[in-house]
Amino acid sequence: MDSTASDRPPGARDRDEEGRARNARPRDGLGRPLPYGADGVARQPEGVVRAPEETVAEAQRLLDEGKPFHAHEVFEDAWKSGPDDERQLWRGMAQLAVGLTHAARGNGTGGARLLRRGAGAVTEWAESGAGRERPYGVDLGSVAGWARELARDVADGSSVDAGARAPRLRG
């Protein structure tokens, strides 16, 4: 949908083709809404089913570009479309990306909380019977360690450069 301030009736809600509410405002690289008509960063399409290796590669590309909000959307697709025994893994990875998003936006408290929660989720998944230590090449121990260190660094409200502090998913 292409909504701008001039063609959107006052008080109207953005809707997709099926009539579901969807925010059509452009977004910046950290996922923050911009005014209608502003130049934004292309959004990730929702509901894309990828092979797990593609999920990891696409998320890493976005993280490296300083777009953790967009990486979280990629992980969220895997969480929603993947097998049930991997839901905790992908949900944890999405939480890590959102934690980095909040840390880059200057919300250290929320960022630290999500980074710790995501680190706990991927660690627990790796230690469970269904989990593996390096699913699809992702070094979960290293990623969890990165998240805990970043959580300590931003807990005081410090902001970080998302691209510079992005994790290396495959070590």
Tab-separated table of N, CA and C in Angstrom:
chain	number	residue	atom	x	y	z
A	1	MET	N	0.847	-1.164	0.000
A	1	MET	CA	0.000	0.000	0.000
A	1	MET	C	0.893	1.227	0.000
A	2	ASP	N	0.504	2.251	-0.756
A	2	ASP	CA	1.287	3.469	-0.842
A	2	ASP	C	0.466	4.612	-0.269
A	3	SER	N	0.683	4.926	1.005
A	3	SER	CA	-0.046	6.015	1.652
A	3	SER	C	0.889	7.179	1.884
A	4	THR	N	0.424	8.352	1.558
A	4	THR	CA	1.165	9.558	1.878
A	4	THR	C	0.241	10.469	2.645
A	5	ALA	N	0.799	11.513	3.217
A	5	ALA	CA	-0.014	12.444	3.999
A	5	ALA	C	-1.117	13.041	3.143
A	6	SER	N	-0.883	13.215	1.835
A	6	SER	CA	-1.876	13.877	0.993
A	6	SER	C	-3.025	12.958	0.587
A	7	ASP	N	-2.787	11.623	0.480
A	7	ASP	CA	-3.875	10.752	0.029
A	7	ASP	C	-4.498	9.941	1.151
A	8	ARG	N	-4.076	10.143	2.348
A	8	ARG	CA	-4.603	9.411	3.499
A	8	ARG	C	-5.586	10.302	4.236
A	9	PRO	N	-6.856	9.881	4.334
A	9	PRO	CA	-7.846	10.702	5.042
A	9	PRO	C	-7.465	10.886	6.506
A	10	PRO	N	-7.715	12.058	7.067
A	10	PRO	CA	-7.401	12.284	8.485
A	10	PRO	C	-8.076	11.237	9.368
A	11	GLY	N	-7.322	10.678	10.277
A	11	GLY	CA	-7.861	9.691	11.207
A	11	GLY	C	-7.998	8.299	10.634
A	12	ALA	N	-7.723	8.103	9.335
A	12	ALA	CA	-7.851	6.771	8.730
A	12	ALA	C	-6.680	5.898	9.159
A	13	ARG	N	-6.936	4.606	9.241
A	13	ARG	CA	-5.889	3.654	9.596
A	13	ARG	C	-5.342	3.023	8.326
A	14	ASP	N	-4.033	2.762	8.348
A	14	ASP	CA	-3.406	2.059	7.228
A	14	ASP	C	-3.909	0.623	7.233
A	15	ARG	N	-4.244	0.104	6.057
A	15	ARG	CA	-4.743	-1.261	5.919
A	15	ARG	C	-4.057	-1.942	4.743
A	16	ASP	N	-3.907	-3.261	4.848
A	16	ASP	CA	-3.354	-4.002	3.719
A	16	ASP	C	-4.502	-4.419	2.797
A	17	GLU	N	-4.164	-5.220	1.781
A	17	GLU	CA	-5.161	-5.626	0.779
A	17	GLU	C	-6.315	-6.431	1.371
A	18	GLU	N	-6.065	-7.131	2.496
A	18	GLU	CA	-7.116	-7.914	3.153
A	18	GLU	C	-7.864	-7.123	4.212
A	19	GLY	N	-7.514	-5.850	4.386
A	19	GLY	CA	-8.201	-5.008	5.353
A	19	GLY	C	-7.616	-5.026	6.755
A	20	ARG	N	-6.491	-5.769	6.949
A	20	ARG	CA	-5.842	-5.802	8.258
A	20	ARG	C	-5.061	-4.510	8.477
A	21	ALA	N	-5.046	-4.058	9.722
A	21	ALA	CA	-4.291	-2.846	10.053
A	21	ALA	C	-2.810	-3.086	9.821
A	22	ARG	N	-2.175	-2.201	9.086
A	22	ARG	CA	-0.736	-2.246	8.810
A	22	ARG	C	-0.233	-0.811	8.768
A	23	ASN	N	0.809	-0.536	9.507
A	23	ASN	CA	1.387	0.799	9.490
A	23	ASN	C	2.173	0.966	8.205
A	24	ALA	N	1.749	1.883	7.353
A	24	ALA	CA	2.394	2.104	6.058
A	24	ALA	C	3.429	3.221	6.102
A	25	ARG	N	3.648	3.800	7.276
A	25	ARG	CA	4.652	4.867	7.357
A	25	ARG	C	6.027	4.309	7.039
A	26	PRO	N	6.851	5.099	6.378
A	26	PRO	CA	8.217	4.645	6.140
A	26	PRO	C	8.958	4.520	7.471
A	27	ARG	N	10.021	3.714	7.475
A	27	ARG	CA	10.796	3.470	8.691
A	27	ARG	C	12.269	3.784	8.425
A	28	ASP	N	12.969	4.127	9.523
A	28	ASP	CA	14.405	4.319	9.404
A	28	ASP	C	15.102	2.971	9.571
A	29	GLY	N	16.420	2.964	9.542
A	29	GLY	CA	17.178	1.725	9.627
A	29	GLY	C	17.010	0.964	10.926
A	30	LEU	N	16.539	1.638	11.979
A	30	LEU	CA	16.286	0.975	13.258
A	30	LEU	C	14.802	0.691	13.473
A	31	GLY	N	14.015	0.823	12.402
A	31	GLY	CA	12.603	0.475	12.472
A	31	GLY	C	11.692	1.541	13.044
A	32	ARG	N	12.235	2.738	13.318
A	32	ARG	CA	11.397	3.810	13.860
A	32	ARG	C	10.558	4.416	12.751
A	33	PRO	N	9.258	4.663	13.022
A	33	PRO	CA	8.404	5.268	11.993
A	33	PRO	C	8.852	6.692	11.671
A	34	LEU	N	8.798	7.014	10.394
A	34	LEU	CA	9.088	8.354	9.902
A	34	LEU	C	7.786	8.987	9.424
A	35	PRO	N	7.752	10.275	9.198
A	35	PRO	CA	6.523	10.904	8.684
A	35	PRO	C	6.157	10.361	7.299
A	36	TYR	N	4.878	10.337	7.006
A	36	TYR	CA	4.427	9.955	5.673
A	36	TYR	C	5.137	10.826	4.649
A	37	GLY	N	5.548	10.227	3.551
A	37	GLY	CA	6.207	10.959	2.486
A	37	GLY	C	7.714	11.042	2.640
A	38	ALA	N	8.257	10.696	3.812
A	38	ALA	CA	9.708	10.736	4.028
A	38	ALA	C	10.351	9.530	3.343
A	39	ASP	N	11.619	9.683	3.013
A	39	ASP	CA	12.364	8.555	2.461
A	39	ASP	C	12.767	7.640	3.607
A	40	GLY	N	12.411	6.391	3.509
A	40	GLY	CA	12.752	5.427	4.548
A	40	GLY	C	13.556	4.285	3.984
A	41	VAL	N	13.828	3.342	4.835
A	41	VAL	CA	14.549	2.125	4.466
A	41	VAL	C	13.506	1.090	4.064
A	42	ALA	N	13.796	0.355	3.011
A	42	ALA	CA	12.855	-0.683	2.570
A	42	ALA	C	12.600	-1.655	3.711
A	43	ARG	N	11.339	-1.991	3.898
A	43	ARG	CA	10.963	-2.917	4.973
A	43	ARG	C	11.097	-4.350	4.496
A	44	GLN	N	11.294	-5.235	5.463
A	44	GLN	CA	11.337	-6.656	5.162
A	44	GLN	C	9.922	-7.124	4.867
A	45	PRO	N	9.746	-7.914	3.820
A	45	PRO	CA	8.420	-8.481	3.594
A	45	PRO	C	8.084	-9.441	4.725
A	46	GLU	N	6.820	-9.489	5.098
A	46	GLU	CA	6.394	-10.373	6.191
A	46	GLU	C	5.961	-11.727	5.655
A	47	GLY	N	6.165	-12.742	6.475
A	47	GLY	CA	5.669	-14.070	6.155
A	47	GLY	C	6.491	-14.836	5.129
A	48	VAL	N	7.746	-14.462	4.934
A	48	VAL	CA	8.595	-15.160	3.980
A	48	VAL	C	9.102	-16.451	4.623
A	49	VAL	N	8.926	-17.553	3.923
A	49	VAL	CA	9.424	-18.837	4.400
A	49	VAL	C	10.774	-19.066	3.720
A	50	ARG	N	11.814	-19.161	4.531
A	50	ARG	CA	13.177	-19.365	4.042
A	50	ARG	C	13.715	-20.668	4.624
A	51	ALA	N	14.696	-21.224	3.948
A	51	ALA	CA	15.446	-22.330	4.541
A	51	ALA	C	16.217	-21.743	5.726
A	52	PRO	N	16.458	-22.520	6.772
A	52	PRO	CA	17.162	-21.990	7.939
A	52	PRO	C	18.499	-21.325	7.599
A	53	GLU	N	19.260	-21.911	6.681
A	53	GLU	CA	20.542	-21.317	6.294
A	53	GLU	C	20.335	-19.943	5.660
A	54	GLU	N	19.262	-19.788	4.881
A	54	GLU	CA	18.941	-18.492	4.274
A	54	GLU	C	18.539	-17.481	5.347
A	55	THR	N	17.806	-17.949	6.350
A	55	THR	CA	17.426	-17.077	7.459
A	55	THR	C	18.663	-16.509	8.131
A	56	VAL	N	19.622	-17.378	8.439
A	56	VAL	CA	20.844	-16.942	9.113
A	56	VAL	C	21.625	-15.976	8.228
A	57	ALA	N	21.762	-16.291	6.954
A	57	ALA	CA	22.531	-15.429	6.043
A	57	ALA	C	21.865	-14.057	5.882
A	58	GLU	N	20.563	-14.035	5.700
A	58	GLU	CA	19.839	-12.762	5.525
A	58	GLU	C	19.883	-11.934	6.807
A	59	ALA	N	19.687	-12.579	7.944
A	59	ALA	CA	19.745	-11.854	9.216
A	59	ALA	C	21.144	-11.285	9.442
A	60	GLN	N	22.192	-12.055	9.136
A	60	GLN	CA	23.555	-11.550	9.312
A	60	GLN	C	23.814	-10.349	8.415
A	61	ARG	N	23.340	-10.411	7.172
A	61	ARG	CA	23.510	-9.279	6.254
A	61	ARG	C	22.875	-8.027	6.825
A	62	LEU	N	21.663	-8.162	7.331
A	62	LEU	CA	20.948	-7.014	7.903
A	62	LEU	C	21.632	-6.507	9.174
A	63	LEU	N	22.083	-7.406	10.020
A	63	LEU	CA	22.810	-7.003	11.230
A	63	LEU	C	24.072	-6.234	10.863
A	64	ASP	N	24.808	-6.738	9.876
A	64	ASP	CA	26.039	-6.074	9.440
A	64	ASP	C	25.762	-4.678	8.880
A	65	GLU	N	24.588	-4.495	8.291
A	65	GLU	CA	24.191	-3.194	7.738
A	65	GLU	C	23.650	-2.255	8.813
A	66	GLY	N	23.616	-2.711	10.070
A	66	GLY	CA	23.085	-1.875	11.144
A	66	GLY	C	21.571	-1.826	11.163
A	67	LYS	N	20.928	-2.909	10.725
A	67	LYS	CA	19.469	-2.993	10.663
A	67	LYS	C	18.944	-4.163	11.506
A	68	PRO	N	19.169	-4.103	12.816
A	68	PRO	CA	18.727	-5.227	13.641
A	68	PRO	C	17.208	-5.376	13.694
A	69	PHE	N	16.454	-4.282	13.540
A	69	PHE	CA	14.992	-4.379	13.514
A	69	PHE	C	14.559	-5.262	12.349
A	70	HIS	N	15.195	-5.060	11.213
A	70	HIS	CA	14.861	-5.838	10.024
A	70	HIS	C	15.306	-7.294	10.194
A	71	ALA	N	16.459	-7.505	10.856
A	71	ALA	CA	16.917	-8.870	11.127
A	71	ALA	C	15.924	-9.589	12.036
A	72	HIS	N	15.362	-8.861	12.993
A	72	HIS	CA	14.374	-9.476	13.890
A	72	HIS	C	13.175	-9.971	13.093
A	73	GLU	N	12.782	-9.225	12.049
A	73	GLU	CA	11.645	-9.660	11.233
A	73	GLU	C	11.959	-10.955	10.489
A	74	VAL	N	13.209	-11.118	10.053
A	74	VAL	CA	13.630	-12.348	9.386
A	74	VAL	C	13.562	-13.515	10.372
A	75	PHE	N	14.090	-13.306	11.581
A	75	PHE	CA	14.015	-14.355	12.602
A	75	PHE	C	12.569	-14.652	12.986
A	76	GLU	N	11.742	-13.626	13.020
A	76	GLU	CA	10.335	-13.829	13.370
A	76	GLU	C	9.640	-14.703	12.332
A	77	ASP	N	9.954	-14.510	11.057
A	77	ASP	CA	9.393	-15.378	10.021
A	77	ASP	C	9.777	-16.834	10.266
A	78	ALA	N	11.044	-17.075	10.639
A	78	ALA	CA	11.492	-18.448	10.910
A	78	ALA	C	10.780	-19.015	12.127
A	79	TRP	N	10.587	-18.180	13.126
A	79	TRP	CA	9.897	-18.584	14.347
A	79	TRP	C	8.467	-19.014	14.020
A	80	LYS	N	7.807	-18.256	13.167
A	80	LYS	CA	6.402	-18.529	12.858
A	80	LYS	C	6.212	-19.644	11.837
A	81	SER	N	7.194	-19.845	10.950
A	81	SER	CA	7.006	-20.824	9.872
A	81	SER	C	7.808	-22.105	10.072
A	82	GLY	N	8.758	-22.100	10.997
A	82	GLY	CA	9.619	-23.266	11.178
A	82	GLY	C	8.978	-24.360	11.997
A	83	PRO	N	9.708	-25.454	12.161
A	83	PRO	CA	9.182	-26.569	12.954
A	83	PRO	C	9.036	-26.183	14.425
A	84	ASP	N	8.078	-26.814	15.077
A	84	ASP	CA	7.791	-26.505	16.478
A	84	ASP	C	9.021	-26.652	17.380
A	85	ASP	N	9.872	-27.642	17.092
A	85	ASP	CA	11.026	-27.860	17.970
A	85	ASP	C	12.112	-26.790	17.810
A	86	GLU	N	11.941	-25.855	16.862
A	86	GLU	CA	12.893	-24.765	16.686
A	86	GLU	C	12.315	-23.398	17.054
A	87	ARG	N	11.074	-23.370	17.487
A	87	ARG	CA	10.441	-22.085	17.800
A	87	ARG	C	11.213	-21.296	18.862
A	88	GLN	N	11.674	-21.959	19.914
A	88	GLN	CA	12.411	-21.274	20.974
A	88	GLN	C	13.728	-20.705	20.445
A	89	LEU	N	14.395	-21.426	19.559
A	89	LEU	CA	15.634	-20.951	18.957
A	89	LEU	C	15.388	-19.643	18.204
A	90	TRP	N	14.433	-19.653	17.289
A	90	TRP	CA	14.199	-18.476	16.444
A	90	TRP	C	13.591	-17.326	17.246
A	91	ARG	N	12.756	-17.630	18.206
A	91	ARG	CA	12.216	-16.573	19.072
A	91	ARG	C	13.356	-15.914	19.858
A	92	GLY	N	14.269	-16.720	20.376
A	92	GLY	CA	15.422	-16.180	21.086
A	92	GLY	C	16.293	-15.326	20.191
A	93	MET	N	16.512	-15.759	18.954
A	93	MET	CA	17.308	-14.968	18.013
A	93	MET	C	16.610	-13.649	17.693
A	94	ALA	N	15.283	-13.692	17.554
A	94	ALA	CA	14.529	-12.452	17.309
A	94	ALA	C	14.656	-11.507	18.507
A	95	GLN	N	14.604	-12.050	19.720
A	95	GLN	CA	14.760	-11.217	20.919
A	95	GLN	C	16.131	-10.568	20.956
A	96	LEU	N	17.164	-11.287	20.538
A	96	LEU	CA	18.507	-10.709	20.501
A	96	LEU	C	18.561	-9.532	19.529
A	97	ALA	N	17.949	-9.697	18.364
A	97	ALA	CA	17.950	-8.614	17.372
A	97	ALA	C	17.157	-7.412	17.879
A	98	VAL	N	16.032	-7.654	18.546
A	98	VAL	CA	15.252	-6.549	19.108
A	98	VAL	C	16.015	-5.885	20.247
A	99	GLY	N	16.736	-6.677	21.034
A	99	GLY	CA	17.559	-6.099	22.097
A	99	GLY	C	18.604	-5.159	21.536
A	100	LEU	N	19.259	-5.561	20.447
A	100	LEU	CA	20.232	-4.690	19.796
A	100	LEU	C	19.539	-3.449	19.237
A	101	THR	N	18.337	-3.615	18.705
A	101	THR	CA	17.572	-2.471	18.196
A	101	THR	C	17.349	-1.452	19.303
A	102	HIS	N	16.866	-1.914	20.435
A	102	HIS	CA	16.610	-0.993	21.562
A	102	HIS	C	17.905	-0.344	22.052
A	103	ALA	N	18.972	-1.116	22.125
A	103	ALA	CA	20.255	-0.565	22.562
A	103	ALA	C	20.729	0.522	21.596
A	104	ALA	N	20.539	0.319	20.304
A	104	ALA	CA	20.942	1.324	19.313
A	104	ALA	C	20.045	2.557	19.356
A	105	ARG	N	18.806	2.380	19.760
A	105	ARG	CA	17.879	3.513	19.886
A	105	ARG	C	18.093	4.289	21.182
A	106	GLY	N	18.955	3.790	22.065
A	106	GLY	CA	19.229	4.462	23.328
A	106	GLY	C	18.401	3.963	24.493
A	107	ASN	N	17.635	2.904	24.294
A	107	ASN	CA	16.850	2.300	25.369
A	107	ASN	C	17.663	1.146	25.961
A	108	GLY	N	18.666	1.494	26.757
A	108	GLY	CA	19.554	0.492	27.319
A	108	GLY	C	18.859	-0.473	28.251
A	109	THR	N	17.924	0.016	29.039
A	109	THR	CA	17.231	-0.860	29.989
A	109	THR	C	16.447	-1.940	29.255
A	110	GLY	N	15.632	-1.532	28.299
A	110	GLY	CA	14.856	-2.499	27.521
A	110	GLY	C	15.750	-3.383	26.669
A	111	GLY	N	16.791	-2.778	26.087
A	111	GLY	CA	17.724	-3.552	25.282
A	111	GLY	C	18.410	-4.630	26.095
A	112	ALA	N	18.905	-4.260	27.271
A	112	ALA	CA	19.592	-5.226	28.132
A	112	ALA	C	18.654	-6.365	28.527
A	113	ARG	N	17.418	-6.025	28.846
A	113	ARG	CA	16.444	-7.050	29.251
A	113	ARG	C	16.217	-8.056	28.108
A	114	LEU	N	16.026	-7.546	26.895
A	114	LEU	CA	15.779	-8.438	25.763
A	114	LEU	C	17.020	-9.230	25.378
A	115	LEU	N	18.181	-8.612	25.487
A	115	LEU	CA	19.420	-9.341	25.197
A	115	LEU	C	19.616	-10.505	26.168
A	116	ARG	N	19.361	-10.268	27.441
A	116	ARG	CA	19.491	-11.350	28.432
A	116	ARG	C	18.433	-12.432	28.207
A	117	ARG	N	17.217	-12.012	27.899
A	117	ARG	CA	16.140	-12.983	27.653
A	117	ARG	C	16.461	-13.842	26.431
A	118	GLY	N	16.909	-13.203	25.355
A	118	GLY	CA	17.261	-13.945	24.142
A	118	GLY	C	18.431	-14.885	24.369
A	119	ALA	N	19.457	-14.415	25.114
A	119	ALA	CA	20.606	-15.268	25.426
A	119	ALA	C	20.160	-16.488	26.225
A	120	GLY	N	19.262	-16.268	27.175
A	120	GLY	CA	18.744	-17.390	27.959
A	120	GLY	C	17.973	-18.378	27.109
A	121	ALA	N	17.179	-17.860	26.174
A	121	ALA	CA	16.367	-18.734	25.320
A	121	ALA	C	17.234	-19.593	24.411
A	122	VAL	N	18.246	-19.005	23.769
A	122	VAL	CA	19.066	-19.809	22.860
A	122	VAL	C	19.954	-20.780	23.636
A	123	THR	N	20.403	-20.377	24.815
A	123	THR	CA	21.207	-21.273	25.647
A	123	THR	C	20.363	-22.458	26.110
A	124	GLU	N	19.163	-22.162	26.581
A	124	GLU	CA	18.265	-23.233	27.030
A	124	GLU	C	17.937	-24.170	25.873
A	125	TRP	N	17.690	-23.622	24.696
A	125	TRP	CA	17.377	-24.451	23.529
A	125	TRP	C	18.562	-25.355	23.197
A	126	ALA	N	19.777	-24.787	23.218
A	126	ALA	CA	20.969	-25.573	22.892
A	126	ALA	C	21.189	-26.703	23.898
A	127	GLU	N	20.809	-26.461	25.159
A	127	GLU	CA	21.012	-27.458	26.208
A	127	GLU	C	19.880	-28.475	26.297
A	128	SER	N	18.779	-28.200	25.605
A	128	SER	CA	17.637	-29.124	25.650
A	128	SER	C	17.913	-30.327	24.751
A	129	GLY	N	17.086	-31.331	24.894
A	129	GLY	CA	17.230	-32.528	24.066
A	129	GLY	C	17.089	-32.247	22.584
A	130	ALA	N	16.241	-31.288	22.218
A	130	ALA	CA	16.014	-30.979	20.806
A	130	ALA	C	17.077	-30.039	20.250
A	131	GLY	N	17.785	-29.355	21.143
A	131	GLY	CA	18.720	-28.329	20.712
A	131	GLY	C	20.054	-28.879	20.238
A	132	ARG	N	20.766	-28.027	19.536
A	132	ARG	CA	22.117	-28.320	19.087
A	132	ARG	C	22.953	-27.090	19.404
A	133	GLU	N	24.233	-27.272	19.601
A	133	GLU	CA	25.105	-26.157	19.961
A	133	GLU	C	25.346	-25.206	18.783
A	134	ARG	N	25.390	-25.752	17.542
A	134	ARG	CA	25.654	-24.929	16.358
A	134	ARG	C	24.607	-25.197	15.271
A	135	PRO	N	23.343	-24.873	15.522
A	135	PRO	CA	22.320	-25.113	14.494
A	135	PRO	C	22.555	-24.203	13.297
A	136	TYR	N	22.607	-24.809	12.108
A	136	TYR	CA	22.766	-24.065	10.858
A	136	TYR	C	24.020	-23.200	10.877
A	137	GLY	N	25.026	-23.659	11.627
A	137	GLY	CA	26.290	-22.953	11.707
A	137	GLY	C	26.341	-21.837	12.731
A	138	VAL	N	25.213	-21.543	13.397
A	138	VAL	CA	25.177	-20.468	14.388
A	138	VAL	C	25.851	-20.949	15.665
A	139	ASP	N	26.846	-20.208	16.110
A	139	ASP	CA	27.559	-20.526	17.340
A	139	ASP	C	26.782	-19.922	18.510
A	140	LEU	N	25.842	-20.696	19.049
A	140	LEU	CA	24.942	-20.175	20.087
A	140	LEU	C	25.681	-19.741	21.342
A	141	GLY	N	26.731	-20.443	21.716
A	141	GLY	CA	27.499	-20.042	22.896
A	141	GLY	C	28.123	-18.662	22.701
A	142	SER	N	28.692	-18.444	21.539
A	142	SER	CA	29.307	-17.152	21.230
A	142	SER	C	28.255	-16.047	21.144
A	143	VAL	N	27.128	-16.349	20.513
A	143	VAL	CA	26.054	-15.356	20.374
A	143	VAL	C	25.489	-15.000	21.752
A	144	ALA	N	25.282	-15.990	22.608
A	144	ALA	CA	24.780	-15.714	23.958
A	144	ALA	C	25.789	-14.887	24.747
A	145	GLY	N	27.074	-15.188	24.598
A	145	GLY	CA	28.111	-14.409	25.271
A	145	GLY	C	28.133	-12.964	24.778
A	146	TRP	N	27.992	-12.776	23.462
A	146	TRP	CA	27.911	-11.420	22.878
A	146	TRP	C	26.739	-10.661	23.507
A	147	ALA	N	25.587	-11.322	23.593
A	147	ALA	CA	24.381	-10.663	24.107
A	147	ALA	C	24.546	-10.265	25.567
A	148	ARG	N	25.102	-11.130	26.363
A	148	ARG	CA	25.292	-10.811	27.792
A	148	ARG	C	26.283	-9.661	27.984
A	149	GLU	N	27.350	-9.649	27.179
A	149	GLU	CA	28.328	-8.554	27.259
A	149	GLU	C	27.685	-7.232	26.836
A	150	LEU	N	26.935	-7.248	25.741
A	150	LEU	CA	26.274	-6.023	25.288
A	150	LEU	C	25.246	-5.554	26.310
A	151	ALA	N	24.528	-6.488	26.926
A	151	ALA	CA	23.553	-6.125	27.962
A	151	ALA	C	24.239	-5.384	29.103
A	152	ARG	N	25.407	-5.855	29.522
A	152	ARG	CA	26.166	-5.147	30.574
A	152	ARG	C	26.574	-3.756	30.103
A	153	ASP	N	26.978	-3.641	28.846
A	153	ASP	CA	27.469	-2.369	28.315
A	153	ASP	C	26.378	-1.304	28.202
A	154	VAL	N	25.128	-1.729	27.959
A	154	VAL	CA	24.067	-0.743	27.718
A	154	VAL	C	23.104	-0.591	28.890
A	155	ALA	N	23.272	-1.378	29.929
A	155	ALA	CA	22.332	-1.334	31.058
A	155	ALA	C	22.229	0.055	31.675
A	156	ASP	N	23.272	0.872	31.524
A	156	ASP	CA	23.252	2.230	32.087
A	156	ASP	C	22.555	3.234	31.171
A	157	GLY	N	22.012	2.767	30.058
A	157	GLY	CA	21.316	3.659	29.127
A	157	GLY	C	22.167	4.098	27.959
A	158	SER	N	23.377	3.583	27.864
A	158	SER	CA	24.259	3.933	26.751
A	158	SER	C	23.676	3.447	25.434
A	159	SER	N	23.902	4.220	24.403
A	159	SER	CA	23.491	3.866	23.053
A	159	SER	C	24.681	3.252	22.324
A	160	VAL	N	24.431	2.380	21.377
A	160	VAL	CA	25.499	1.749	20.605
A	160	VAL	C	25.227	1.889	19.116
A	161	ASP	N	26.263	1.738	18.327
A	161	ASP	CA	26.141	1.680	16.868
A	161	ASP	C	25.774	0.237	16.528
A	162	ALA	N	24.599	0.036	15.967
A	162	ALA	CA	24.092	-1.325	15.726
A	162	ALA	C	24.996	-2.127	14.805
A	163	GLY	N	25.496	-1.520	13.748
A	163	GLY	CA	26.359	-2.256	12.830
A	163	GLY	C	27.692	-2.612	13.462
A	164	ALA	N	28.247	-1.687	14.230
A	164	ALA	CA	29.543	-1.935	14.866
A	164	ALA	C	29.449	-2.985	15.962
A	165	ARG	N	28.298	-3.102	16.602
A	165	ARG	CA	28.135	-4.058	17.712
A	165	ARG	C	27.348	-5.297	17.310
A	166	ALA	N	27.130	-5.479	16.018
A	166	ALA	CA	26.378	-6.656	15.554
A	166	ALA	C	27.150	-7.935	15.854
A	167	PRO	N	26.442	-9.005	16.190
A	167	PRO	CA	27.123	-10.277	16.463
A	167	PRO	C	27.554	-10.959	15.184
A	168	ARG	N	28.517	-11.848	15.304
A	168	ARG	CA	28.886	-12.757	14.224
A	168	ARG	C	28.146	-14.046	14.531
A	169	LEU	N	27.092	-14.318	13.810
A	169	LEU	CA	26.243	-15.473	14.120
A	169	LEU	C	26.974	-16.793	13.959
A	170	ARG	N	27.851	-16.849	13.003
A	170	ARG	CA	28.567	-18.107	12.760
A	170	ARG	C	29.979	-18.077	13.332
A	171	GLY	N	30.211	-17.225	14.318
A	171	GLY	CA	31.499	-17.186	15.001
A	171	GLY	C	32.544	-16.334	14.321
